[in-house]
Coordinates of C-alpha atoms and ligand atoms in Angstrom, one line a residue:
Chain P
M1 CA 8.2 35.9 -18.2
G2 CA 4.9 35.0 -16.5
L3 CA 4.5 33.0 -13.3
R4 CA 3.5 29.8 -15.2
E5 CA 6.7 29.8 -17.2
L6 CA 8.8 30.5 -14.1
Q7 CA 7.2 27.6 -12.4
G8 CA 8.1 25.4 -15.4
Y9 CA 11.7 26.5 -15.3
A10 CA 11.9 26.1 -11.5
S11 CA 10.5 22.5 -11.8
F12 CA 13.1 21.7 -14.5
F13 CA 16.1 22.9 -12.6
M14 CA 15.0 21.3 -9.4
T15 CA 14.7 18.0 -11.2
I16 CA 18.2 18.4 -12.5
F17 CA 19.4 19.2 -9.1
L18 CA 17.7 16.2 -7.5
V19 CA 19.0 13.9 -10.2
V20 CA 22.6 15.0 -9.4
M21 CA 22.0 14.5 -5.7
L22 CA 20.6 11.0 -6.3
Y23 CA 23.5 10.0 -8.5
G24 CA 25.9 11.5 -6.0
Y25 CA 24.3 9.3 -3.3
I26 CA 24.9 6.2 -5.4
V27 CA 28.5 7.0 -5.9
Y28 CA 28.9 7.8 -2.2
L29 CA 27.4 4.4 -1.2
Y30 CA 29.5 2.3 -3.4
R31 CA 32.7 4.3 -2.9
S32 CA 32.6 4.3 0.9
E33 CA 32.1 0.5 0.8
K34 CA 35.0 0.0 -1.6
K35 CA 37.2 2.1 0.7
G36 CA 36.2 -0.1 3.6
E37 CA 34.6 2.8 5.5
K38 CA 31.1 1.3 5.5
D39 CA 29.5 -2.0 5.3
Y40 CA 25.8 -1.5 4.4
E41 CA 25.1 -5.1 3.6
K42 CA 25.4 -6.2 7.3
L43 CA 22.4 -4.0 8.0
G44 CA 20.3 -6.7 6.2
K45 CA 20.9 -9.0 9.3
I46 CA 18.7 -6.7 11.4
A47 CA 15.6 -8.5 10.0
L48 CA 16.9 -12.0 10.4
D49 CA 18.4 -11.7 13.9
D50 CA 15.6 -9.8 15.6
E51 CA 15.1 -11.3 19.0
L52 CA 14.7 -8.8 21.9
D53 CA 18.0 -10.0 23.4
S54 CA 20.1 -10.4 20.2
T55 CA 23.1 -8.1 19.8
P56 CA 22.2 -5.0 17.8
V57 CA 24.0 -4.4 14.5
N58 CA 23.9 -0.7 15.3
T59 CA 25.9 1.0 12.6
S60 CA 27.1 0.5 9.0
D61 CA 30.7 0.8 10.2
P62 CA 32.5 -2.3 9.2
L63 CA 33.7 -3.1 12.7
P64 CA 31.1 -4.5 15.1
S65 CA 30.2 -1.9 17.7
D66 CA 31.6 -3.9 20.7
E67 CA 34.9 -4.4 19.0
K68 CA 35.1 -0.6 18.6
E69 CA 34.4 -0.1 22.2
Q70 CA 37.4 -2.3 23.1
N71 CA 39.6 -0.4 20.7
R72 CA 38.8 2.9 22.4
Chain G
M1 CA 7.0 -6.3 38.0
Q2 CA 8.5 -8.8 35.6
S3 CA 12.2 -9.1 35.5
N4 CA 14.1 -8.1 32.4
A5 CA 14.8 -11.7 31.5
A6 CA 11.1 -12.4 30.9
L7 CA 10.7 -9.3 28.7
E8 CA 9.0 -10.2 25.4
Y9 CA 7.7 -8.3 22.4
D10 CA 4.2 -7.2 23.1
Y11 CA 1.8 -7.9 20.2
S12 CA -1.5 -6.7 21.7
V13 CA -1.9 -3.7 19.4
A14 CA -0.7 -5.8 16.4
K15 CA -3.4 -8.3 17.2
L16 CA -6.1 -5.7 17.4
F17 CA -5.2 -4.4 14.0
T18 CA -5.0 -7.9 12.6
Y19 CA -8.7 -8.4 13.6
T20 CA -9.7 -5.3 11.8
T21 CA -7.7 -6.2 8.7
I22 CA -9.7 -9.3 8.4
L23 CA -13.0 -7.6 9.2
F24 CA -12.6 -4.7 6.8
G25 CA -11.1 -6.9 4.1
F26 CA -14.2 -9.1 4.2
L27 CA -16.6 -6.1 4.2
G28 CA -14.7 -4.2 1.4
M29 CA -14.3 -7.1 -0.9
T30 CA -17.9 -8.2 -0.4
I31 CA -19.0 -4.8 -1.5
G32 CA -16.5 -4.9 -4.4
T33 CA -18.0 -8.2 -5.6
L34 CA -21.5 -6.7 -5.3
I35 CA -20.7 -3.6 -7.3
A36 CA -18.8 -5.7 -9.9
S37 CA -22.0 -7.8 -10.2
Q38 CA -24.1 -4.7 -10.6
M39 CA -22.0 -3.6 -13.6
A40 CA -22.9 -6.9 -15.2
F41 CA -26.5 -7.3 -13.9
P42 CA -28.0 -3.8 -13.3
E43 CA -31.1 -5.2 -11.5
L44 CA -28.8 -5.8 -8.5
N45 CA -28.9 -2.0 -7.9
Y46 CA -32.3 -2.2 -6.5
L47 CA -31.8 -4.6 -3.6
L48 CA -31.6 -2.0 -0.8
G49 CA -33.2 1.2 -2.0
E50 CA -30.9 4.1 -2.1
Y51 CA -28.3 2.3 0.1
G52 CA -27.7 -0.4 -2.4
T53 CA -27.0 1.6 -5.6
F54 CA -23.7 1.5 -7.3
S55 CA -23.0 5.2 -6.8
R56 CA -23.6 4.8 -3.0
L57 CA -21.6 1.6 -2.7
R58 CA -18.6 2.5 -4.9
P59 CA -17.0 5.0 -2.5
L60 CA -17.9 2.7 0.3
H61 CA -15.9 0.0 -1.4
T62 CA -12.8 2.2 -2.1
N63 CA -12.8 3.7 1.4
I64 CA -13.2 0.4 3.2
V65 CA -10.5 -1.4 1.3
I66 CA -8.1 1.5 1.4
Y67 CA -8.7 3.1 4.8
G68 CA -10.2 0.0 6.5
F69 CA -8.3 -3.0 5.2
T70 CA -5.0 -1.7 3.9
L71 CA -4.4 0.8 6.8
S72 CA -5.3 -1.9 9.3
G73 CA -2.8 -4.2 7.6
I74 CA -0.1 -1.5 7.6
W75 CA -0.6 -0.9 11.3
A76 CA -0.8 -4.6 12.3
T77 CA 2.5 -5.2 10.5
F78 CA 4.0 -2.0 11.8
Y79 CA 3.2 -2.7 15.5
Y80 CA 4.6 -6.2 14.9
S81 CA 7.8 -5.6 12.9
A82 CA 8.9 -2.2 14.2
Q83 CA 9.4 -3.6 17.7
R84 CA 11.5 -6.4 16.2
V85 CA 13.7 -4.4 13.9
L86 CA 14.2 -1.8 16.6
K87 CA 14.8 -4.6 19.3
V88 CA 12.5 -2.9 21.8
S89 CA 9.3 -4.1 23.3
M90 CA 6.2 -1.9 23.6
A91 CA 5.8 -3.4 27.0
E92 CA 8.9 -1.4 28.1
S93 CA 6.9 1.9 27.9
K94 CA 3.5 2.3 29.5
F95 CA 3.0 5.5 27.5
L96 CA 3.7 3.8 24.1
M97 CA 1.3 1.0 25.1
F98 CA -1.4 3.5 25.9
M99 CA -0.8 5.4 22.6
G100 CA -0.9 2.2 20.6
K101 CA -4.3 1.3 22.1
F102 CA -5.6 4.8 21.9
H103 CA -4.6 4.8 18.2
F104 CA -6.5 1.6 17.6
W105 CA -9.7 2.4 19.4
L106 CA -9.9 5.9 18.0
Y107 CA -9.3 4.4 14.5
F108 CA -11.8 1.6 15.0
F109 CA -14.8 3.8 16.1
G110 CA -13.8 6.5 13.6
A111 CA -13.8 3.9 10.8
L112 CA -17.2 2.5 11.8
A113 CA -18.7 6.0 11.9
A114 CA -17.1 6.7 8.5
V115 CA -18.7 3.7 7.0
V116 CA -22.1 4.7 8.3
S117 CA -21.7 8.3 7.0
L118 CA -20.8 7.1 3.5
L119 CA -23.7 4.7 3.5
L120 CA -25.9 7.7 4.3
G121 CA -24.4 9.5 1.3
I122 CA -22.6 12.2 3.4
T123 CA -19.6 13.2 1.3
Q124 CA -17.2 15.9 0.3
S125 CA -17.3 14.5 -3.3
K126 CA -13.5 14.2 -3.7
E127 CA -12.3 10.7 -4.7
Y128 CA -10.6 9.0 -1.8
A129 CA -11.2 12.1 0.3
Q130 CA -15.0 11.7 0.6
L131 CA -15.2 12.0 4.3
E132 CA -16.6 15.2 5.7
W133 CA -14.5 17.6 7.7
P134 CA -15.3 16.3 11.3
F135 CA -13.9 13.0 10.1
D136 CA -10.9 14.8 8.7
I137 CA -10.1 16.1 12.2
V138 CA -10.4 12.6 13.7
I139 CA -8.1 11.2 11.0
V140 CA -5.5 13.8 11.9
L141 CA -5.7 12.7 15.6
I142 CA -5.4 9.0 14.5
W143 CA -2.4 9.9 12.4
V144 CA -0.7 11.9 15.1
S145 CA -1.1 9.1 17.6
W146 CA 0.5 6.7 15.2
G147 CA 3.4 9.2 14.8
I148 CA 3.8 9.5 18.5
G149 CA 3.9 5.7 18.8
M150 CA 6.3 5.3 15.9
F151 CA 8.8 8.0 16.9
G152 CA 8.4 7.1 20.6
L153 CA 9.5 3.5 19.8
I154 CA 12.3 4.8 17.6
G155 CA 13.4 7.0 20.6
I156 CA 13.8 4.1 23.0
R157 CA 15.3 1.6 20.5
R158 CA 18.3 -0.6 21.1
E159 CA 19.1 -1.2 17.5
K160 CA 20.6 2.1 16.5
A161 CA 20.6 1.6 12.7
L162 CA 17.1 1.9 11.2
Y163 CA 16.3 -1.1 9.1
I164 CA 15.0 -0.3 5.6
S165 CA 11.4 -1.2 6.5
M166 CA 11.4 1.5 9.1
W167 CA 12.4 4.1 6.5
Y168 CA 9.4 3.0 4.4
Y169 CA 7.0 3.2 7.3
I170 CA 8.3 6.6 8.2
A171 CA 7.9 7.8 4.6
C172 CA 4.3 6.4 4.7
F173 CA 3.6 8.5 7.8
L174 CA 5.2 11.7 6.6
G175 CA 4.0 11.5 3.0
I176 CA 0.3 10.9 3.8
A177 CA 0.4 13.6 6.5
M178 CA 1.5 16.2 4.0
L179 CA -0.8 15.1 1.2
Y180 CA -3.8 14.8 3.4
L181 CA -3.5 18.2 5.0
F182 CA -3.2 20.0 1.6
N183 CA -6.0 18.0 -0.1
N184 CA -8.5 18.3 2.7
M185 CA -8.5 22.0 3.0
A186 CA -12.2 22.5 2.9
V187 CA -14.7 25.1 3.9
P188 CA -18.2 24.4 5.2
T189 CA -20.7 25.8 2.7
Y190 CA -22.3 27.8 5.4
F191 CA -19.4 30.2 5.3
T192 CA -19.1 30.4 1.6
S193 CA -22.8 31.2 1.0
G194 CA -23.4 33.9 3.5
G195 CA -25.2 31.6 5.9
L196 CA -27.4 29.7 3.4
G197 CA -25.3 26.5 3.3
S198 CA -24.6 23.9 5.9
I199 CA -22.1 23.8 8.7
M200 CA -21.6 20.0 8.2
H201 CA -21.2 20.0 4.4
S202 CA -18.0 21.3 3.1
V203 CA -16.4 22.0 -0.3
S204 CA -12.7 22.2 -1.3
M205 CA -10.9 25.4 -0.8
Y206 CA -9.5 25.1 -4.3
S207 CA -11.5 25.2 -7.5
G208 CA -11.3 24.2 -11.1
T209 CA -8.0 23.1 -12.5
N210 CA -6.2 23.9 -9.2
D211 CA -8.5 21.6 -7.3
A212 CA -8.0 18.9 -9.9
L213 CA -4.2 19.2 -9.6
V214 CA -4.2 19.1 -5.8
Q215 CA -6.7 16.2 -5.9
W216 CA -4.5 14.0 -8.2
W217 CA -1.3 15.0 -6.5
F218 CA -3.0 13.6 -3.5
G219 CA -4.8 10.8 -5.2
H220 CA -1.7 9.4 -6.9
N221 CA 0.4 9.7 -3.9
A222 CA -2.2 8.0 -1.8
V223 CA -1.3 5.1 -4.1
A224 CA 2.4 5.8 -3.5
F225 CA 2.4 6.2 0.2
G226 CA -0.6 3.9 1.0
F227 CA -0.3 1.0 -1.5
T228 CA 3.4 1.0 -2.3
V229 CA 5.7 2.4 0.3
P230 CA 4.2 0.6 3.4
I231 CA 3.8 -2.7 1.4
V232 CA 7.4 -2.5 0.3
A233 CA 8.2 -2.0 4.0
M234 CA 6.4 -5.3 4.7
I235 CA 8.1 -7.3 2.0
Y236 CA 11.6 -6.0 3.1
Y237 CA 11.0 -7.5 6.5
F238 CA 8.8 -10.5 6.0
L239 CA 10.3 -12.1 2.9
P240 CA 13.9 -12.1 4.4
K241 CA 12.6 -13.3 7.8
E242 CA 10.4 -16.1 6.4
S243 CA 13.0 -17.3 4.0
G244 CA 16.0 -16.9 6.3
Q245 CA 17.8 -15.0 3.5
A246 CA 19.1 -11.4 4.1
V247 CA 17.9 -8.9 1.6
Y248 CA 20.0 -9.4 -1.6
S249 CA 21.4 -5.8 -1.8
Y250 CA 20.9 -3.4 1.1
K251 CA 22.5 -0.6 -1.0
L252 CA 19.9 -1.2 -3.8
S253 CA 17.2 -0.9 -1.2
L254 CA 18.5 2.5 -0.1
L255 CA 18.8 3.7 -3.7
S256 CA 15.3 2.5 -4.6
F257 CA 14.0 4.2 -1.5
W258 CA 15.3 7.6 -2.4
G259 CA 14.5 7.1 -6.1
L260 CA 10.9 6.3 -5.2
M261 CA 10.6 9.3 -2.9
F262 CA 12.0 11.6 -5.5
I263 CA 10.0 10.5 -8.5
Y264 CA 6.6 9.5 -7.1
L265 CA 5.6 12.9 -5.9
W266 CA 5.7 14.4 -9.5
A267 CA 3.8 11.7 -11.3
G268 CA 0.3 12.6 -10.2
S269 CA -0.5 14.8 -13.2
H270 CA -0.7 11.7 -15.3
H271 CA -4.3 11.5 -14.0
L272 CA -5.0 14.8 -15.8
L273 CA -3.5 14.2 -19.3
W274 CA -5.4 16.0 -22.1
S275 CA -7.1 18.2 -19.5
T276 CA -6.8 21.9 -18.7
V277 CA -3.6 21.7 -16.6
P278 CA -0.5 23.3 -18.1
D279 CA 1.0 21.3 -20.9
W280 CA 4.5 21.1 -19.4
M281 CA 3.0 19.6 -16.2
Q282 CA 1.2 16.9 -18.2
T283 CA 4.5 16.1 -20.0
M284 CA 6.3 16.1 -16.6
G285 CA 3.7 13.7 -15.2
S286 CA 4.2 11.3 -18.2
I287 CA 8.0 11.4 -18.0
F288 CA 8.2 10.9 -14.2
S289 CA 5.7 8.0 -14.5
V290 CA 8.0 6.2 -17.0
V291 CA 11.1 6.8 -14.9
L292 CA 9.2 5.4 -11.9
I293 CA 9.7 2.0 -13.4
L294 CA 13.3 2.1 -12.2
P295 CA 13.0 2.4 -8.4
S296 CA 9.9 0.2 -8.4
W297 CA 11.6 -2.6 -10.2
G298 CA 14.7 -1.9 -8.1
S299 CA 12.7 -3.1 -5.0
A300 CA 10.9 -5.9 -6.7
I301 CA 14.1 -7.3 -8.3
N302 CA 15.9 -7.0 -5.0
M303 CA 13.2 -9.2 -3.5
L304 CA 13.3 -11.8 -6.2
L305 CA 17.1 -11.9 -6.0
T306 CA 16.8 -12.4 -2.2
M307 CA 15.5 -15.8 -3.1
K308 CA 18.6 -16.6 -5.1
G309 CA 19.7 -20.2 -4.5
E310 CA 16.6 -20.8 -2.4
W311 CA 14.0 -21.2 -5.1
N312 CA 13.1 -24.6 -3.7
Q313 CA 11.3 -22.7 -0.9
L314 CA 8.9 -21.5 -3.5
T315 CA 7.5 -25.0 -3.9
E316 CA 7.8 -26.0 -0.3
N317 CA 6.4 -22.9 1.5
P318 CA 3.1 -21.3 0.4
L319 CA 4.0 -18.2 2.3
I320 CA 7.0 -17.6 0.0
K321 CA 4.7 -18.2 -2.9
F322 CA 2.4 -15.4 -1.8
M323 CA 5.2 -13.0 -1.4
V324 CA 7.0 -13.9 -4.6
L325 CA 3.7 -13.5 -6.5
A326 CA 3.1 -10.2 -4.8
S327 CA 6.4 -8.8 -5.9
T328 CA 5.8 -10.1 -9.4
F329 CA 2.4 -8.4 -9.5
Y330 CA 4.1 -5.3 -8.2
M331 CA 6.4 -5.4 -11.3
L332 CA 3.4 -6.0 -13.6
S333 CA 1.4 -3.0 -12.3
T334 CA 4.4 -0.7 -12.2
L335 CA 5.1 -1.5 -15.8
E336 CA 1.4 -1.1 -16.8
G337 CA 1.0 2.2 -15.0
P338 CA 3.8 4.0 -16.9
I339 CA 2.4 2.6 -20.2
Q340 CA -1.0 4.1 -19.4
A341 CA 0.7 7.4 -18.5
I342 CA 2.1 7.8 -22.1
K343 CA -0.1 10.5 -23.6
S344 CA -1.1 8.6 -26.7
V345 CA -1.9 5.4 -24.8
N346 CA -3.8 7.5 -22.2
A347 CA -6.0 8.9 -24.9
I348 CA -7.4 5.4 -25.3
A349 CA -7.1 4.2 -21.7
H350 CA -8.5 7.1 -19.8
F351 CA -12.1 6.7 -18.5
T352 CA -12.2 3.0 -19.6
D353 CA -12.2 -0.2 -17.6
W354 CA -8.5 -0.7 -18.3
I355 CA -8.0 1.7 -15.3
P356 CA -9.8 -0.4 -12.7
G357 CA -8.1 -3.4 -14.3
H358 CA -4.7 -1.7 -13.6
V359 CA -5.8 -0.8 -10.1
H360 CA -6.8 -4.3 -9.2
D361 CA -3.8 -6.2 -10.5
G362 CA -1.9 -3.9 -8.2
V363 CA -4.1 -4.2 -5.2
L364 CA -5.3 -7.8 -5.5
G365 CA -2.0 -9.2 -6.6
W366 CA 0.4 -7.0 -4.6
V367 CA -1.3 -5.3 -1.7
V368 CA -3.7 -7.9 -0.5
F369 CA -1.3 -10.8 -1.2
M370 CA 1.5 -9.2 0.8
I371 CA -0.7 -8.2 3.7
M372 CA -2.2 -11.7 3.9
A373 CA 1.3 -13.3 3.8
A374 CA 2.5 -10.9 6.5
L375 CA -0.4 -11.8 8.8
Y376 CA 0.1 -15.5 8.1
H377 CA 3.8 -15.1 9.1
M378 CA 2.8 -13.1 12.3
A379 CA 0.1 -15.5 13.4
P380 CA 2.3 -18.3 14.8
R381 CA 4.5 -15.7 16.6
M382 CA 1.6 -13.7 18.0
F383 CA -0.7 -16.5 19.0
K384 CA 2.0 -19.1 19.7
R385 CA 0.2 -21.7 17.5
E386 CA 1.1 -23.2 14.2
I387 CA -0.8 -22.1 11.1
Y388 CA -4.0 -24.2 10.9
S389 CA -3.8 -25.5 7.4
K390 CA -1.2 -25.5 4.7
K391 CA -3.4 -27.3 2.2
M392 CA -6.1 -24.6 2.6
M393 CA -3.4 -22.0 2.1
E394 CA -2.3 -23.6 -1.1
A395 CA -5.8 -23.8 -2.4
Q396 CA -6.5 -20.2 -1.5
F397 CA -3.3 -19.2 -3.4
W398 CA -4.4 -20.8 -6.6
L399 CA -8.0 -19.7 -6.3
Q400 CA -7.0 -16.0 -5.8
T401 CA -4.3 -16.1 -8.4
T402 CA -6.9 -17.3 -10.9
A403 CA -9.2 -14.6 -9.8
V404 CA -6.7 -11.8 -10.2
V405 CA -5.9 -13.0 -13.7
L406 CA -9.6 -13.2 -14.6
Y407 CA -10.1 -9.7 -13.2
F408 CA -7.3 -7.9 -15.1
T409 CA -7.5 -9.8 -18.4
S410 CA -11.2 -9.1 -18.7
M411 CA -10.8 -5.4 -17.9
W412 CA -7.9 -5.1 -20.3
I413 CA -10.1 -6.4 -23.1
A414 CA -13.1 -4.4 -21.9
G415 CA -11.1 -1.2 -21.6
I416 CA -9.3 -1.3 -24.9
T417 CA -12.6 -2.3 -26.7
Q418 CA -14.3 0.5 -25.0
G419 CA -11.6 3.0 -25.9
M420 CA -11.5 2.0 -29.5
M421 CA -15.2 2.0 -29.9
W422 CA -15.6 5.5 -28.4
R423 CA -13.0 6.9 -30.8
A424 CA -14.1 5.0 -34.0
V425 CA -15.4 7.3 -36.8
D426 CA -16.8 6.4 -40.2
E427 CA -15.5 7.8 -43.5
Y428 CA -17.4 11.1 -42.9
G429 CA -16.0 11.6 -39.4
N430 CA -19.2 10.6 -37.6
L431 CA -18.9 8.5 -34.4
M432 CA -19.7 4.9 -35.3
Y433 CA -21.0 3.8 -32.0
S434 CA -23.3 5.2 -29.3
F435 CA -22.5 4.6 -25.6
I436 CA -25.0 1.8 -25.2
D437 CA -23.3 -0.1 -28.0
T438 CA -20.2 -0.4 -25.9
V439 CA -22.2 -1.4 -22.8
E440 CA -23.7 -4.3 -24.7
V441 CA -20.4 -5.5 -26.0
L442 CA -18.8 -5.3 -22.6
H443 CA -21.4 -7.4 -20.8
P444 CA -19.5 -10.7 -20.9
Y445 CA -16.3 -9.1 -19.5
Y446 CA -18.3 -7.6 -16.6
A447 CA -19.7 -11.0 -15.9
I448 CA -16.1 -12.4 -15.9
R449 CA -15.0 -9.7 -13.4
A450 CA -18.0 -10.5 -11.2
L451 CA -16.9 -14.1 -11.2
A452 CA -13.4 -13.1 -10.4
G453 CA -14.8 -11.1 -7.4
V454 CA -16.6 -14.2 -6.1
L455 CA -13.5 -16.3 -6.4
Y456 CA -11.3 -13.7 -4.8
L457 CA -13.7 -13.2 -2.0
T458 CA -13.9 -17.0 -1.4
G459 CA -10.2 -17.0 -1.1
F460 CA -10.3 -14.2 1.4
L461 CA -12.8 -16.1 3.4
M462 CA -10.5 -19.1 3.4
F463 CA -7.7 -16.8 4.7
A464 CA -10.0 -15.5 7.4
F465 CA -11.0 -19.0 8.4
N466 CA -7.4 -20.2 8.5
M467 CA -6.4 -17.2 10.6
I468 CA -9.3 -17.7 13.1
K469 CA -8.6 -21.4 13.4
T470 CA -4.9 -20.5 13.9
M471 CA -5.8 -18.1 16.7
T472 CA -8.1 -20.5 18.5
S473 CA -7.6 -24.2 17.9
S474 CA -4.4 -25.0 16.1
R475 CA -1.5 -26.9 17.8
Q476 CA 0.3 -24.9 20.3
L477 CA 4.0 -24.1 19.9
T478 CA 6.5 -24.3 22.7
E479 CA 9.0 -21.9 21.2
E480 CA 9.0 -19.2 18.6
P481 CA 9.9 -20.3 15.1
Q482 CA 13.0 -18.5 13.8
F483 CA 12.4 -18.3 10.1
R484 CA 9.9 -20.6 8.3
S485 CA 6.4 -20.4 9.8
P486 CA 5.2 -23.8 11.0
M487 CA 2.0 -25.0 9.5
A488 CA -0.1 -28.2 9.7
Ligands
HEM1 C1 -13.1 -9.1 -4.4 C2 -12.3 -8.1 -4.7 C3 -12.6 -6.8 -5.4 C4 -13.6 -6.6 -6.4 C5 -14.5 -7.6 -7.0 C6 -13.5 -5.2 -6.7 C7 -14.4 -4.5 -7.6 C8 -14.3 -3.2 -7.9 C9 -15.2 -2.5 -8.8 C10 -16.3 -3.2 -9.6 C11 -14.8 -1.2 -8.8 C12 -15.5 -0.1 -9.6 C13 -14.9 0.0 -11.0 C14 -15.6 1.1 -11.8 O1 -16.1 2.1 -11.3 O2 -15.8 0.8 -13.0 C15 -13.7 -1.0 -8.0 C16 -13.0 0.1 -7.8 C17 -11.8 0.3 -7.0 N1 -11.3 -0.7 -6.2 FE1 -11.9 -2.7 -6.0 N2 -12.5 -4.6 -5.9 C18 -12.0 -5.6 -5.1 C19 -11.0 -5.4 -4.2 C20 -10.3 -4.2 -4.0 C21 -9.2 -4.1 -3.1 C22 -8.7 -5.2 -2.1 C23 -8.7 -2.8 -3.2 C24 -7.6 -2.1 -2.5 C25 -6.9 -2.6 -1.5 C26 -9.5 -2.2 -4.2 C27 -9.4 -0.8 -4.6 C28 -10.2 -0.2 -5.6 C29 -10.0 1.2 -6.0 C30 -8.9 2.1 -5.6 C31 -11.0 1.4 -6.9 C32 -11.2 2.7 -7.7 C33 -10.6 2.5 -9.1 C34 -10.7 3.7 -10.0 O3 -11.2 4.8 -9.6 O4 -10.3 3.6 -11.2 N3 -10.5 -3.1 -4.7 N4 -13.4 -2.3 -7.4

């Protein structure tokens, strides 16, 4: 098998690998939201509430960061 | 020292880049209109001796609009929005302020010198990478100073989560850095010719098919990381902010991001279909190009859905109009590109006017519209004055939309006519037309494109006028608008 052919196969299998990763990521995003571990949608507020002194959103954890601090 | 309570976002660097966006936009589009007219009326090639010919001006047009106008727009919006989504002011760090200004001035003088060098015909002869090696080094310095500014700002941020726009700006930074370094590996001809050549003039380190592959891996990804990724960064910030609507699906924005990163890098070989690159690579380029529709439309549809229930804003606020039209044109050109990347279609489309047609529905409808909308949104916040004229903005919108439509429809017809005529054979297999036959047939379409250029340029001048009036003489605002930009 020449180098050219090897490159072709390498490219093919890398594509398959990356496709699996990408789909895995989709599943991860939706599953963690369903389980209540994450809330990605609240990150959208970062653009709307963007004053220098507004409270940062900080994480995709469902609980606001200050509430977490109190729970500690 | 000011107390913390009086701390504000510092827009001085964003303002500087806003000025150059307007300046280079005007210059680049004026030259674009001139070369479009030269295609229709060849006598216009002889206005300025060697400096006025199509071949001298074409790279000047592409370089000024890409590396002058678009990059300035990217940096203006970056230095504006990054502070806001990271909730940290540049004024909080003397070092970052210095880097920002250093970035600007190095860029500005570098860009002016680059314009002069291209006008003098000094070139490496690689499309979109024409500048000679001393410029390449300056460009690396400019890029590094942007990187220091960006990661410095990220380092001192208050908002720990990085908003999706930041991801896209970071991708723009990293992507172009990588592409640029590989594609600009050049050797001065002095060294390759045993001392006969020149120290200043360089040639690519790669040759033949390899050079072509690296060139279009770079070239196509310059579109990806210069015309797509940072413009998506803009729309993800400015459309939600102007409309007061959070992005429709944050998860979809993350998915489209990774999808785009993954797929774009492998699509470049669609520029080399039917050439000497390995067959599997051409097929891969075609397939990846078609799949690219998905993440592209993912972002565009996400933007349109962000307006859900708020479509009345489309009629009330011309800024929303600009942005919605921009994402619609993004959808059009990301559908058109994959169609052109299908091998059988490409056999007709390649080398024809359909290609510049495709380029310009993307850049005029998407890139320029989005950059103008972003700057209009920034102006009242940066200069603390309302936008000078809503009426003029509306007129500009319709003028430029008409221009884009005239541009791409004329080039579609011209390109397909050209492609069909080149391939047409009679019953004995002889070519039916000579090249000049196609040139004669295409004349009216070239004239229409020149007209489109005049209309678009007029619209851009209205934008420039509106912006300058906003900066200098519009009504002052007492407080910063939250969402919708105030306009007279
Ligand atoms: C008034 C507006 C404009 C006009 C009239 C115009 C006109 C032209 C013309 C006549 C060409 C040469 C086509 C050929 O060689 O056959 C061209 C090429 C090009 N223009 Fe523009 N242009 C305009 C604005 C822009 C803007 C704003 C951008 C990018 C932000 C842009 C990007 C390009 C690129 C990338 C090419 C090379 C296309 C290729 O190689 O296929 N243009 N333009």
